[in-house]
GROMACS .gro file of C-alpha atoms in nm:
model
  495
    1UNK     CA    1   1.474   1.256   2.659
    2UNK     CA    2   1.209   1.494   2.793
    3UNK     CA    3   0.814   1.473   2.743
    4UNK     CA    4   0.867   1.779   2.560
    5UNK     CA    5   1.116   1.698   2.347
    6UNK     CA    6   0.943   1.373   2.233
    7UNK     CA    7   0.646   1.591   2.187
    8UNK     CA    8   0.823   1.857   1.928
    9UNK     CA    9   0.991   1.549   1.756
   10UNK     CA   10   0.581   1.477   1.668
   11UNK     CA   11   0.493   1.777   1.638
   12UNK     CA   12   0.747   1.838   1.330
   13UNK     CA   13   0.662   1.438   1.179
   14UNK     CA   14   0.255   1.552   1.152
   15UNK     CA   15   0.378   1.839   0.987
   16UNK     CA   16   0.597   1.658   0.720
   17UNK     CA   17   0.335   1.335   0.709
   18UNK     CA   18  -0.027   1.597   0.633
   19UNK     CA   19  -0.082   1.928   0.539
   20UNK     CA   20  -0.350   2.097   0.739
   21UNK     CA   21  -0.626   2.110   0.452
   22UNK     CA   22  -0.595   1.726   0.400
   23UNK     CA   23  -0.665   1.653   0.850
   24UNK     CA   24  -0.948   1.925   0.826
   25UNK     CA   25  -1.077   1.668   0.506
   26UNK     CA   26  -0.989   1.380   0.823
   27UNK     CA   27  -1.180   1.571   1.101
   28UNK     CA   28  -1.486   1.638   0.817
   29UNK     CA   29  -1.561   1.285   0.703
   30UNK     CA   30  -1.529   1.177   1.052
   31UNK     CA   31  -1.784   1.468   1.163
   32UNK     CA   32  -2.046   1.371   0.894
   33UNK     CA   33  -1.960   0.979   0.925
   34UNK     CA   34  -2.002   0.962   1.301
   35UNK     CA   35  -2.345   1.215   1.282
   36UNK     CA   36  -2.495   0.979   0.987
   37UNK     CA   37  -2.425   0.636   1.144
   38UNK     CA   38  -2.458   0.719   1.510
   39UNK     CA   39  -2.896   0.677   1.462
   40UNK     CA   40  -2.792   0.383   1.221
   41UNK     CA   41  -2.567   0.129   1.419
   42UNK     CA   42  -2.801  -0.128   1.609
   43UNK     CA   43  -2.746  -0.446   1.763
   44UNK     CA   44  -2.859  -0.696   1.437
   45UNK     CA   45  -2.625  -0.539   1.177
   46UNK     CA   46  -2.282  -0.606   1.424
   47UNK     CA   47  -2.215  -0.868   1.163
   48UNK     CA   48  -2.172  -0.665   0.863
   49UNK     CA   49  -1.996  -0.399   1.082
   50UNK     CA   50  -1.735  -0.617   1.175
   51UNK     CA   51  -1.680  -0.717   0.812
   52UNK     CA   52  -1.621  -0.374   0.745
   53UNK     CA   53  -1.352  -0.338   1.027
   54UNK     CA   54  -1.215  -0.676   0.907
   55UNK     CA   55  -1.126  -0.528   0.583
   56UNK     CA   56  -0.968  -0.181   0.719
   57UNK     CA   57  -0.721  -0.478   0.927
   58UNK     CA   58  -0.665  -0.622   0.652
   59UNK     CA   59  -0.603  -0.284   0.446
   60UNK     CA   60  -0.422  -0.167   0.740
   61UNK     CA   61  -0.223  -0.520   0.779
   62UNK     CA   62  -0.124  -0.509   0.363
   63UNK     CA   63   0.022  -0.195   0.350
   64UNK     CA   64   0.169  -0.177   0.682
   65UNK     CA   65   0.489  -0.328   0.511
   66UNK     CA   66   0.491  -0.057   0.222
   67UNK     CA   67   0.363   0.259   0.443
   68UNK     CA   68   0.515   0.609   0.513
   69UNK     CA   69   0.739   0.521   0.799
   70UNK     CA   70   1.071   0.440   0.556
   71UNK     CA   71   1.329   0.621   0.652
   72UNK     CA   72   1.370   0.947   0.491
   73UNK     CA   73   1.729   1.133   0.430
   74UNK     CA   74   1.657   1.428   0.620
   75UNK     CA   75   1.699   1.211   0.899
   76UNK     CA   76   2.005   1.055   0.857
   77UNK     CA   77   2.184   1.397   0.747
   78UNK     CA   78   2.053   1.610   1.068
   79UNK     CA   79   1.846   1.408   1.334
   80UNK     CA   80   2.089   1.108   1.338
   81UNK     CA   81   2.329   1.335   1.371
   82UNK     CA   82   2.232   1.435   1.689
   83UNK     CA   83   2.238   1.312   2.093
   84UNK     CA   84   1.859   1.214   2.016
   85UNK     CA   85   1.808   0.836   2.133
   86UNK     CA   86   1.608   0.634   1.741
   87UNK     CA   87   1.453   0.470   2.002
   88UNK     CA   88   1.205   0.788   2.016
   89UNK     CA   89   1.275   0.912   1.768
   90UNK     CA   90   1.108   0.644   1.653
   91UNK     CA   91   0.825   0.612   1.897
   92UNK     CA   92   0.739   0.980   1.772
   93UNK     CA   93   0.736   0.898   1.386
   94UNK     CA   94   0.554   0.626   1.468
   95UNK     CA   95   0.252   0.773   1.667
   96UNK     CA   96   0.254   1.042   1.386
   97UNK     CA   97   0.168   0.757   1.088
   98UNK     CA   98  -0.094   0.647   1.339
   99UNK     CA   99  -0.305   0.913   1.252
  100UNK     CA  100  -0.498   0.782   0.949
  101UNK     CA  101  -0.491   0.409   1.155
  102UNK     CA  102  -0.716   0.618   1.453
  103UNK     CA  103  -0.914   0.767   1.136
  104UNK     CA  104  -1.021   0.488   0.985
  105UNK     CA  105  -1.075   0.257   1.308
  106UNK     CA  106  -1.256   0.527   1.485
  107UNK     CA  107  -1.468   0.557   1.195
  108UNK     CA  108  -1.655   0.220   1.210
  109UNK     CA  109  -1.673   0.175   1.570
  110UNK     CA  110  -1.669   0.509   1.753
  111UNK     CA  111  -2.029   0.629   1.697
  112UNK     CA  112  -2.162   0.280   1.818
  113UNK     CA  113  -2.387   0.311   2.137
  114UNK     CA  114  -2.177   0.273   2.460
  115UNK     CA  115  -2.418   0.199   2.764
  116UNK     CA  116  -2.215   0.401   3.059
  117UNK     CA  117  -1.893   0.636   3.128
  118UNK     CA  118  -1.712   0.274   3.189
  119UNK     CA  119  -1.753   0.190   2.848
  120UNK     CA  120  -1.612   0.471   2.700
  121UNK     CA  121  -1.332   0.478   2.827
  122UNK     CA  122  -1.277   0.139   2.762
  123UNK     CA  123  -1.336   0.194   2.439
  124UNK     CA  124  -1.111   0.480   2.414
  125UNK     CA  125  -0.882   0.261   2.577
  126UNK     CA  126  -0.871  -0.036   2.337
  127UNK     CA  127  -0.889   0.214   2.002
  128UNK     CA  128  -0.571   0.401   2.120
  129UNK     CA  129  -0.439   0.007   2.195
  130UNK     CA  130  -0.542  -0.121   1.881
  131UNK     CA  131  -0.418   0.195   1.655
  132UNK     CA  132  -0.030   0.139   1.832
  133UNK     CA  133  -0.011  -0.219   1.740
  134UNK     CA  134  -0.121  -0.177   1.427
  135UNK     CA  135   0.120   0.169   1.322
  136UNK     CA  136   0.426  -0.036   1.587
  137UNK     CA  137   0.376  -0.346   1.327
  138UNK     CA  138   0.353  -0.075   0.984
  139UNK     CA  139   0.692   0.078   1.117
  140UNK     CA  140   0.850  -0.222   1.231
  141UNK     CA  141   0.832  -0.408   0.881
  142UNK     CA  142   0.903  -0.103   0.674
  143UNK     CA  143   1.224  -0.052   0.829
  144UNK     CA  144   1.362  -0.448   0.813
  145UNK     CA  145   1.511  -0.620   0.516
  146UNK     CA  146   1.221  -0.684   0.290
  147UNK     CA  147   1.273  -1.120   0.380
  148UNK     CA  148   1.125  -1.058   0.675
  149UNK     CA  149   0.874  -0.819   0.643
  150UNK     CA  150   0.644  -1.114   0.542
  151UNK     CA  151   0.723  -1.196   0.949
  152UNK     CA  152   0.605  -0.865   1.091
  153UNK     CA  153   0.339  -0.888   0.857
  154UNK     CA  154   0.205  -1.166   0.999
  155UNK     CA  155   0.047  -1.053   1.326
  156UNK     CA  156  -0.171  -0.802   1.162
  157UNK     CA  157  -0.288  -1.019   0.970
  158UNK     CA  158  -0.372  -1.264   1.202
  159UNK     CA  159  -0.587  -0.994   1.355
  160UNK     CA  160  -0.818  -0.913   1.087
  161UNK     CA  161  -0.837  -1.259   0.945
  162UNK     CA  162  -0.993  -1.331   1.318
  163UNK     CA  163  -1.175  -1.009   1.319
  164UNK     CA  164  -1.344  -1.148   1.018
  165UNK     CA  165  -1.403  -1.537   1.107
  166UNK     CA  166  -1.421  -1.538   1.480
  167UNK     CA  167  -1.450  -1.152   1.547
  168UNK     CA  168  -1.434  -1.243   1.919
  169UNK     CA  169  -1.110  -1.385   1.935
  170UNK     CA  170  -0.973  -1.060   1.786
  171UNK     CA  171  -0.807  -0.785   2.031
  172UNK     CA  172  -1.054  -0.562   1.761
  173UNK     CA  173  -1.391  -0.728   1.919
  174UNK     CA  174  -1.288  -0.443   2.213
  175UNK     CA  175  -1.420  -0.206   1.961
  176UNK     CA  176  -1.766  -0.291   1.925
  177UNK     CA  177  -1.850  -0.455   2.298
  178UNK     CA  178  -1.618  -0.307   2.537
  179UNK     CA  179  -1.471  -0.456   2.828
  180UNK     CA  180  -1.174  -0.496   3.077
  181UNK     CA  181  -1.074  -0.803   2.951
  182UNK     CA  182  -0.994  -0.714   2.571
  183UNK     CA  183  -0.869  -0.380   2.699
  184UNK     CA  184  -0.598  -0.652   2.836
  185UNK     CA  185  -0.601  -0.819   2.543
  186UNK     CA  186  -0.510  -0.499   2.296
  187UNK     CA  187  -0.281  -0.339   2.498
  188UNK     CA  188  -0.083  -0.697   2.538
  189UNK     CA  189  -0.107  -0.683   2.188
  190UNK     CA  190   0.056  -0.308   2.165
  191UNK     CA  191   0.296  -0.432   2.408
  192UNK     CA  192   0.431  -0.753   2.241
  193UNK     CA  193   0.434  -0.480   1.912
  194UNK     CA  194   0.680  -0.216   2.048
  195UNK     CA  195   0.866  -0.534   2.184
  196UNK     CA  196   0.918  -0.624   1.863
  197UNK     CA  197   1.063  -0.317   1.770
  198UNK     CA  198   1.398  -0.427   1.579
  199UNK     CA  199   1.630  -0.162   1.782
  200UNK     CA  200   1.978  -0.324   1.649
  201UNK     CA  201   1.834  -0.189   1.303
  202UNK     CA  202   1.785   0.135   1.448
  203UNK     CA  203   2.083   0.110   1.615
  204UNK     CA  204   2.222   0.078   1.339
  205UNK     CA  205   2.042   0.318   1.024
  206UNK     CA  206   2.130   0.609   1.352
  207UNK     CA  207   2.520   0.458   1.325
  208UNK     CA  208   2.563   0.400   0.941
  209UNK     CA  209   2.267   0.475   0.780
  210UNK     CA  210   2.462   0.466   0.446
  211UNK     CA  211   2.670   0.125   0.541
  212UNK     CA  212   2.998   0.286   0.466
  213UNK     CA  213   3.130   0.162   0.800
  214UNK     CA  214   3.194  -0.215   0.716
  215UNK     CA  215   3.293  -0.424   1.053
  216UNK     CA  216   3.625  -0.661   1.034
  217UNK     CA  217   3.512  -0.952   0.877
  218UNK     CA  218   3.267  -0.833   0.626
  219UNK     CA  219   3.354  -0.898   0.308
  220UNK     CA  220   3.196  -0.751  -0.021
  221UNK     CA  221   3.029  -0.975  -0.304
  222UNK     CA  222   3.304  -1.043  -0.550
  223UNK     CA  223   3.361  -0.805  -0.783
  224UNK     CA  224   3.191  -0.523  -0.575
  225UNK     CA  225   3.517  -0.373  -0.502
  226UNK     CA  226   3.386  -0.132  -0.236
  227UNK     CA  227   3.066  -0.038  -0.005
  228UNK     CA  228   2.791   0.118  -0.148
  229UNK     CA  229   2.760  -0.006  -0.447
  230UNK     CA  230   2.526  -0.210  -0.743
  231UNK     CA  231   2.630  -0.585  -0.720
  232UNK     CA  232   2.505  -0.766  -1.047
  233UNK     CA  233   2.453  -0.505  -1.283
  234UNK     CA  234   2.175  -0.588  -1.564
  235UNK     CA  235   2.267  -0.658  -1.884
  236UNK     CA  236   2.135  -0.397  -2.060
  237UNK     CA  237   2.124  -0.495  -2.389
  238UNK     CA  238   2.216  -0.364  -2.730
  239UNK     CA  239   1.829  -0.220  -2.823
  240UNK     CA  240   1.629   0.108  -2.642
  241UNK     CA  241   1.338  -0.159  -2.600
  242UNK     CA  242   1.604  -0.424  -2.479
  243UNK     CA  243   1.689  -0.107  -2.236
  244UNK     CA  244   1.358  -0.040  -2.109
  245UNK     CA  245   1.281  -0.363  -2.025
  246UNK     CA  246   1.517  -0.439  -1.810
  247UNK     CA  247   1.492  -0.172  -1.598
  248UNK     CA  248   1.175  -0.217  -1.619
  249UNK     CA  249   1.160  -0.642  -1.512
  250UNK     CA  250   1.493  -0.604  -1.240
  251UNK     CA  251   1.488  -0.310  -0.998
  252UNK     CA  252   1.767  -0.262  -0.726
  253UNK     CA  253   1.709  -0.325  -0.377
  254UNK     CA  254   1.862  -0.206  -0.067
  255UNK     CA  255   2.062  -0.474   0.108
  256UNK     CA  256   2.270  -0.445   0.406
  257UNK     CA  257   2.582  -0.679   0.446
  258UNK     CA  258   2.774  -0.768   0.792
  259UNK     CA  259   2.407  -0.632   1.049
  260UNK     CA  260   2.270  -0.615   1.311
  261UNK     CA  261   2.507  -0.341   1.376
  262UNK     CA  262   2.696  -0.243   1.128
  263UNK     CA  263   2.793  -0.349   0.758
  264UNK     CA  264   2.807  -0.265   0.353
  265UNK     CA  265   2.486  -0.152   0.201
  266UNK     CA  266   2.510  -0.299  -0.202
  267UNK     CA  267   2.190  -0.257  -0.446
  268UNK     CA  268   2.128  -0.598  -0.573
  269UNK     CA  269   1.964  -0.641  -0.891
  270UNK     CA  270   1.606  -0.818  -0.883
  271UNK     CA  271   1.401  -0.962  -1.129
  272UNK     CA  272   1.060  -0.780  -1.046
  273UNK     CA  273   0.874  -1.182  -1.198
  274UNK     CA  274   1.032  -1.374  -0.893
  275UNK     CA  275   0.885  -1.130  -0.579
  276UNK     CA  276   0.582  -0.964  -0.708
  277UNK     CA  277   0.446  -1.292  -0.936
  278UNK     CA  278   0.485  -1.587  -0.682
  279UNK     CA  279   0.259  -1.368  -0.436
  280UNK     CA  280   0.034  -1.305  -0.693
  281UNK     CA  281  -0.023  -1.595  -0.753
  282UNK     CA  282  -0.005  -1.724  -0.391
  283UNK     CA  283  -0.256  -1.422  -0.301
  284UNK     CA  284  -0.470  -1.588  -0.573
  285UNK     CA  285  -0.484  -1.908  -0.419
  286UNK     CA  286  -0.600  -1.855  -0.061
  287UNK     CA  287  -0.827  -1.612  -0.217
  288UNK     CA  288  -0.977  -1.976  -0.400
  289UNK     CA  289  -0.860  -2.178  -0.110
  290UNK     CA  290  -1.099  -1.948   0.117
  291UNK     CA  291  -1.418  -1.982  -0.192
  292UNK     CA  292  -1.403  -2.356  -0.133
  293UNK     CA  293  -1.439  -2.279   0.237
  294UNK     CA  294  -1.752  -2.104   0.157
  295UNK     CA  295  -2.072  -2.272   0.142
  296UNK     CA  296  -2.062  -2.009  -0.176
  297UNK     CA  297  -1.962  -1.782  -0.380
  298UNK     CA  298  -2.046  -1.449  -0.138
  299UNK     CA  299  -2.071  -1.133  -0.331
  300UNK     CA  300  -1.850  -0.912  -0.137
  301UNK     CA  301  -1.575  -1.083  -0.066
  302UNK     CA  302  -1.500  -1.159  -0.484
  303UNK     CA  303  -1.563  -0.793  -0.481
  304UNK     CA  304  -1.337  -0.734  -0.151
  305UNK     CA  305  -1.053  -0.927  -0.318
  306UNK     CA  306  -1.055  -0.745  -0.700
  307UNK     CA  307  -1.076  -0.438  -0.501
  308UNK     CA  308  -0.712  -0.529  -0.252
  309UNK     CA  309  -0.571  -0.615  -0.606
  310UNK     CA  310  -0.745  -0.314  -0.751
  311UNK     CA  311  -0.546  -0.080  -0.456
  312UNK     CA  312  -0.229  -0.189  -0.433
  313UNK     CA  313  -0.157  -0.291  -0.757
  314UNK     CA  314  -0.205   0.100  -0.840
  315UNK     CA  315   0.002   0.182  -0.511
  316UNK     CA  316   0.292  -0.051  -0.616
  317UNK     CA  317   0.260   0.106  -0.960
  318UNK     CA  318   0.281   0.419  -0.821
  319UNK     CA  319   0.596   0.366  -0.585
  320UNK     CA  320   0.812   0.255  -0.897
  321UNK     CA  321   0.869   0.659  -1.027
  322UNK     CA  322   1.010   0.693  -0.686
  323UNK     CA  323   1.365   0.475  -0.835
  324UNK     CA  324   1.293   0.676  -1.265
  325UNK     CA  325   1.631   0.953  -1.303
  326UNK     CA  326   1.484   1.205  -1.467
  327UNK     CA  327   1.860   1.321  -1.614
  328UNK     CA  328   1.941   0.928  -1.781
  329UNK     CA  329   1.546   0.874  -1.892
  330UNK     CA  330   1.481   1.166  -2.062
  331UNK     CA  331   1.788   1.278  -2.198
  332UNK     CA  332   1.742   1.146  -2.550
  333UNK     CA  333   1.381   1.117  -2.707
  334UNK     CA  334   1.180   1.094  -2.456
  335UNK     CA  335   0.895   1.090  -2.652
  336UNK     CA  336   1.061   0.740  -2.731
  337UNK     CA  337   1.090   0.630  -2.367
  338UNK     CA  338   0.775   0.679  -2.238
  339UNK     CA  339   0.585   0.530  -2.461
  340UNK     CA  340   0.828   0.150  -2.480
  341UNK     CA  341   0.868   0.225  -2.068
  342UNK     CA  342   0.513   0.256  -2.063
  343UNK     CA  343   0.468  -0.077  -2.285
  344UNK     CA  344   0.693  -0.231  -2.040
  345UNK     CA  345   0.465  -0.166  -1.764
  346UNK     CA  346   0.197  -0.308  -1.892
  347UNK     CA  347   0.338  -0.649  -2.027
  348UNK     CA  348   0.409  -0.633  -1.629
  349UNK     CA  349   0.118  -0.560  -1.510
  350UNK     CA  350  -0.015  -0.851  -1.756
  351UNK     CA  351   0.168  -1.077  -1.660
  352UNK     CA  352   0.186  -1.047  -1.308
  353UNK     CA  353  -0.209  -1.001  -1.274
  354UNK     CA  354  -0.263  -1.328  -1.467
  355UNK     CA  355  -0.322  -1.564  -1.183
  356UNK     CA  356  -0.605  -1.309  -1.114
  357UNK     CA  357  -0.799  -1.363  -1.425
  358UNK     CA  358  -0.719  -1.703  -1.406
  359UNK     CA  359  -0.904  -1.751  -1.010
  360UNK     CA  360  -1.144  -1.559  -1.169
  361UNK     CA  361  -1.241  -1.729  -1.511
  362UNK     CA  362  -1.238  -2.024  -1.274
  363UNK     CA  363  -1.447  -1.913  -0.989
  364UNK     CA  364  -1.746  -1.812  -1.296
  365UNK     CA  365  -1.785  -2.194  -1.359
  366UNK     CA  366  -1.981  -2.223  -1.031
  367UNK     CA  367  -2.034  -1.827  -1.023
  368UNK     CA  368  -2.095  -1.688  -1.367
  369UNK     CA  369  -2.085  -1.306  -1.197
  370UNK     CA  370  -1.672  -1.342  -1.161
  371UNK     CA  371  -1.609  -1.440  -1.536
  372UNK     CA  372  -1.683  -0.967  -1.566
  373UNK     CA  373  -1.432  -0.980  -1.356
  374UNK     CA  374  -1.149  -1.077  -1.613
  375UNK     CA  375  -1.175  -0.837  -1.826
  376UNK     CA  376  -1.199  -0.592  -1.525
  377UNK     CA  377  -0.788  -0.726  -1.461
  378UNK     CA  378  -0.729  -0.648  -1.800
  379UNK     CA  379  -0.837  -0.331  -1.797
  380UNK     CA  380  -0.669  -0.272  -1.480
  381UNK     CA  381  -0.338  -0.413  -1.688
  382UNK     CA  382  -0.372  -0.120  -1.965
  383UNK     CA  383  -0.426   0.207  -1.745
  384UNK     CA  384  -0.215   0.103  -1.410
  385UNK     CA  385   0.094   0.205  -1.622
  386UNK     CA  386   0.074   0.532  -1.647
  387UNK     CA  387  -0.235   0.642  -1.472
  388UNK     CA  388  -0.044   0.523  -1.159
  389UNK     CA  389   0.276   0.722  -1.241
  390UNK     CA  390   0.063   1.022  -1.269
  391UNK     CA  391  -0.083   1.028  -1.000
  392UNK     CA  392   0.212   0.949  -0.827
  393UNK     CA  393   0.347   1.264  -0.994
  394UNK     CA  394   0.059   1.503  -0.884
  395UNK     CA  395   0.068   1.365  -0.584
  396UNK     CA  396   0.421   1.498  -0.525
  397UNK     CA  397   0.588   1.138  -0.457
  398UNK     CA  398   0.934   1.231  -0.301
  399UNK     CA  399   1.259   1.057  -0.557
  400UNK     CA  400   1.427   0.764  -0.387
  401UNK     CA  401   1.847   0.845  -0.404
  402UNK     CA  402   2.132   0.726  -0.263
  403UNK     CA  403   2.127   0.391  -0.191
  404UNK     CA  404   1.698   0.416  -0.167
  405UNK     CA  405   1.664   0.709   0.118
  406UNK     CA  406   1.406   0.865   0.062
  407UNK     CA  407   1.484   1.269   0.000
  408UNK     CA  408   1.243   1.407   0.223
  409UNK     CA  409   0.887   1.244   0.391
  410UNK     CA  410   0.597   1.126   0.200
  411UNK     CA  411   0.310   1.409   0.276
  412UNK     CA  412  -0.021   1.330   0.300
  413UNK     CA  413  -0.218   1.585   0.114
  414UNK     CA  414  -0.537   1.727  -0.046
  415UNK     CA  415  -0.371   1.642  -0.359
  416UNK     CA  416  -0.354   1.282  -0.283
  417UNK     CA  417  -0.681   1.240  -0.114
  418UNK     CA  418  -0.801   1.309  -0.533
  419UNK     CA  419  -0.601   1.079  -0.638
  420UNK     CA  420  -0.686   0.791  -0.394
  421UNK     CA  421  -1.056   0.924  -0.506
  422UNK     CA  422  -1.062   0.900  -0.879
  423UNK     CA  423  -0.878   0.576  -0.826
  424UNK     CA  424  -1.189   0.469  -0.636
  425UNK     CA  425  -1.391   0.587  -0.890
  426UNK     CA  426  -1.242   0.379  -1.128
  427UNK     CA  427  -1.167   0.036  -0.973
  428UNK     CA  428  -1.550   0.039  -0.890
  429UNK     CA  429  -1.652   0.146  -1.250
  430UNK     CA  430  -1.490  -0.138  -1.367
  431UNK     CA  431  -1.711  -0.380  -1.093
  432UNK     CA  432  -1.992  -0.205  -1.252
  433UNK     CA  433  -1.998  -0.546  -1.521
  434UNK     CA  434  -2.015  -0.729  -1.154
  435UNK     CA  435  -2.235  -0.550  -0.993
  436UNK     CA  436  -2.520  -0.585  -1.278
  437UNK     CA  437  -2.487  -0.934  -1.332
  438UNK     CA  438  -2.513  -1.006  -0.971
  439UNK     CA  439  -2.847  -0.875  -0.980
  440UNK     CA  440  -2.947  -1.075  -1.282
  441UNK     CA  441  -2.878  -1.404  -1.104
  442UNK     CA  442  -3.061  -1.237  -0.819
  443UNK     CA  443  -3.357  -1.081  -1.022
  444UNK     CA  444  -3.373  -1.290  -1.389
  445UNK     CA  445  -3.718  -1.141  -1.423
  446UNK     CA  446  -3.501  -0.876  -1.531
  447UNK     CA  447  -3.197  -1.095  -1.667
  448UNK     CA  448  -3.302  -0.950  -2.037
  449UNK     CA  449  -3.243  -0.583  -1.961
  450UNK     CA  450  -2.905  -0.691  -1.703
  451UNK     CA  451  -2.796  -0.897  -1.899
  452UNK     CA  452  -2.708  -0.758  -2.205
  453UNK     CA  453  -2.629  -0.452  -1.997
  454UNK     CA  454  -2.339  -0.606  -1.819
  455UNK     CA  455  -2.199  -0.742  -2.145
  456UNK     CA  456  -2.206  -0.392  -2.314
  457UNK     CA  457  -2.062  -0.185  -1.971
  458UNK     CA  458  -1.791  -0.451  -1.975
  459UNK     CA  459  -1.688  -0.367  -2.338
  460UNK     CA  460  -1.670  -0.012  -2.280
  461UNK     CA  461  -1.502  -0.046  -1.987
  462UNK     CA  462  -1.261  -0.246  -2.183
  463UNK     CA  463  -1.180  -0.036  -2.491
  464UNK     CA  464  -1.179   0.226  -2.247
  465UNK     CA  465  -0.892   0.122  -2.072
  466UNK     CA  466  -0.728   0.070  -2.417
  467UNK     CA  467  -0.786   0.404  -2.511
  468UNK     CA  468  -0.617   0.558  -2.254
  469UNK     CA  469  -0.335   0.337  -2.324
  470UNK     CA  470  -0.359   0.423  -2.666
  471UNK     CA  471  -0.329   0.801  -2.530
  472UNK     CA  472  -0.045   0.791  -2.351
  473UNK     CA  473   0.148   0.583  -2.536
  474UNK     CA  474   0.108   0.634  -2.951
  475UNK     CA  475  -0.119   0.928  -2.963
  476UNK     CA  476  -0.016   1.229  -3.016
  477UNK     CA  477  -0.145   1.466  -2.710
  478UNK     CA  478   0.142   1.195  -2.563
  479UNK     CA  479   0.454   1.416  -2.603
  480UNK     CA  480   0.195   1.719  -2.394
  481UNK     CA  481   0.078   1.433  -2.084
  482UNK     CA  482   0.464   1.319  -2.100
  483UNK     CA  483   0.579   1.672  -2.070
  484UNK     CA  484   0.390   1.789  -1.835
  485UNK     CA  485   0.508   1.440  -1.582
  486UNK     CA  486   0.853   1.546  -1.625
  487UNK     CA  487   0.810   1.897  -1.505
  488UNK     CA  488   0.591   1.817  -1.253
  489UNK     CA  489   0.897   1.531  -1.116
  490UNK     CA  490   1.077   1.805  -1.146
  491UNK     CA  491   0.963   2.099  -0.932
  492UNK     CA  492   0.934   1.793  -0.653
  493UNK     CA  493   1.360   1.770  -0.701
  494UNK     CA  494   1.416   1.450  -0.945
  495UNK     CA  495   1.654   1.451  -1.075
   0.00000   0.00000   0.00000
């Protein structure tokens, strides 16, 4: 394929992924952050810089498997029906998805002073290679089956961990201290990420995305009766609550049998607690082990852990609306359906976040400010169910239909920027009692004032979260809220 055709595919993906106003907002934020921090960056502050850079890398590593590079229906029906090379399409789409990682990495490191032109060239090369590494690993992990995504997420997580613990061992070190050695290091990481591209899976998607071309010898599971069917349907139950609870807990996961170059596509029912709860417990256990190795509890480490829990819980909870079916869910008694659905989602959120509440309670025995994150987790469980769905509808999340294929490419717009900003403010507001308690710990003279303030703000945030939960479930205004929700999804093509 010619470079011109590759450029056209790249431009098409950029136009599909980002609105012009969103790109303009990114450019404005980058310009203002550059001017604000160009004179503030000093070598003595580089330790905090590496902490921020490692946090950004961890954010990219964890969000990669759930990124925006998943296959969409238009590509299956139109792009892959042409002679276009699937690998070239994948490269162009990966390059388009690299806009946000490029911005995040550059926002931290571009304002740093460089001694000469060669250093700027080395920095630019390292920035391109590091961005390519994260984009390629995210693209590969979002395409492969769920059980293989952990393998693709491991290298970016290792890079993030090295940046936080021993920056000189990370390829991101070259963004702060450019050198030919780190350019080669970053280039090697990007090359390995490219070699890890699941080419067989790409060829399969191009020829058999719907999973209807079963090769000889591939048999469907017992009782499936053919390709492209739901395997192991869940028992719904005799009552509306049982039906809503069962469909909330048991999600359909798209799986392929008989790969890597052909096979049946089936949807298996997977209990969410078998996936989410072990991941939550494992991450909480890792966090607690990290605390044990620290000389003392760290303010930023604890706050960062709660921030990550808040962000990724919100991201996952919002993505589940894409699998909802309006024609079935709201066919009768829509107000009752949404009330039961929010109750079920709140219960799932509370159970899934329980390990983090427990680890914060355990941490509070030696670090008292962490105790205020326990009610913050409870407030999170009360607000996540409705807030995440409403934000997803406002942002224009496309529906998943026809064996888990998204109907269109997820598009970054000013709406998603506004929704993300508002949720960030909410997550920070839940941490205010923690901030006040930490301040009282470091300023004993202010303890009589700050400790009651922490108690009051903690109780207020929990009460406001409970009020929001009531507003979206049992209040007289709940029906109006969900009526807007249904209308918005219908406008976006949900059926």
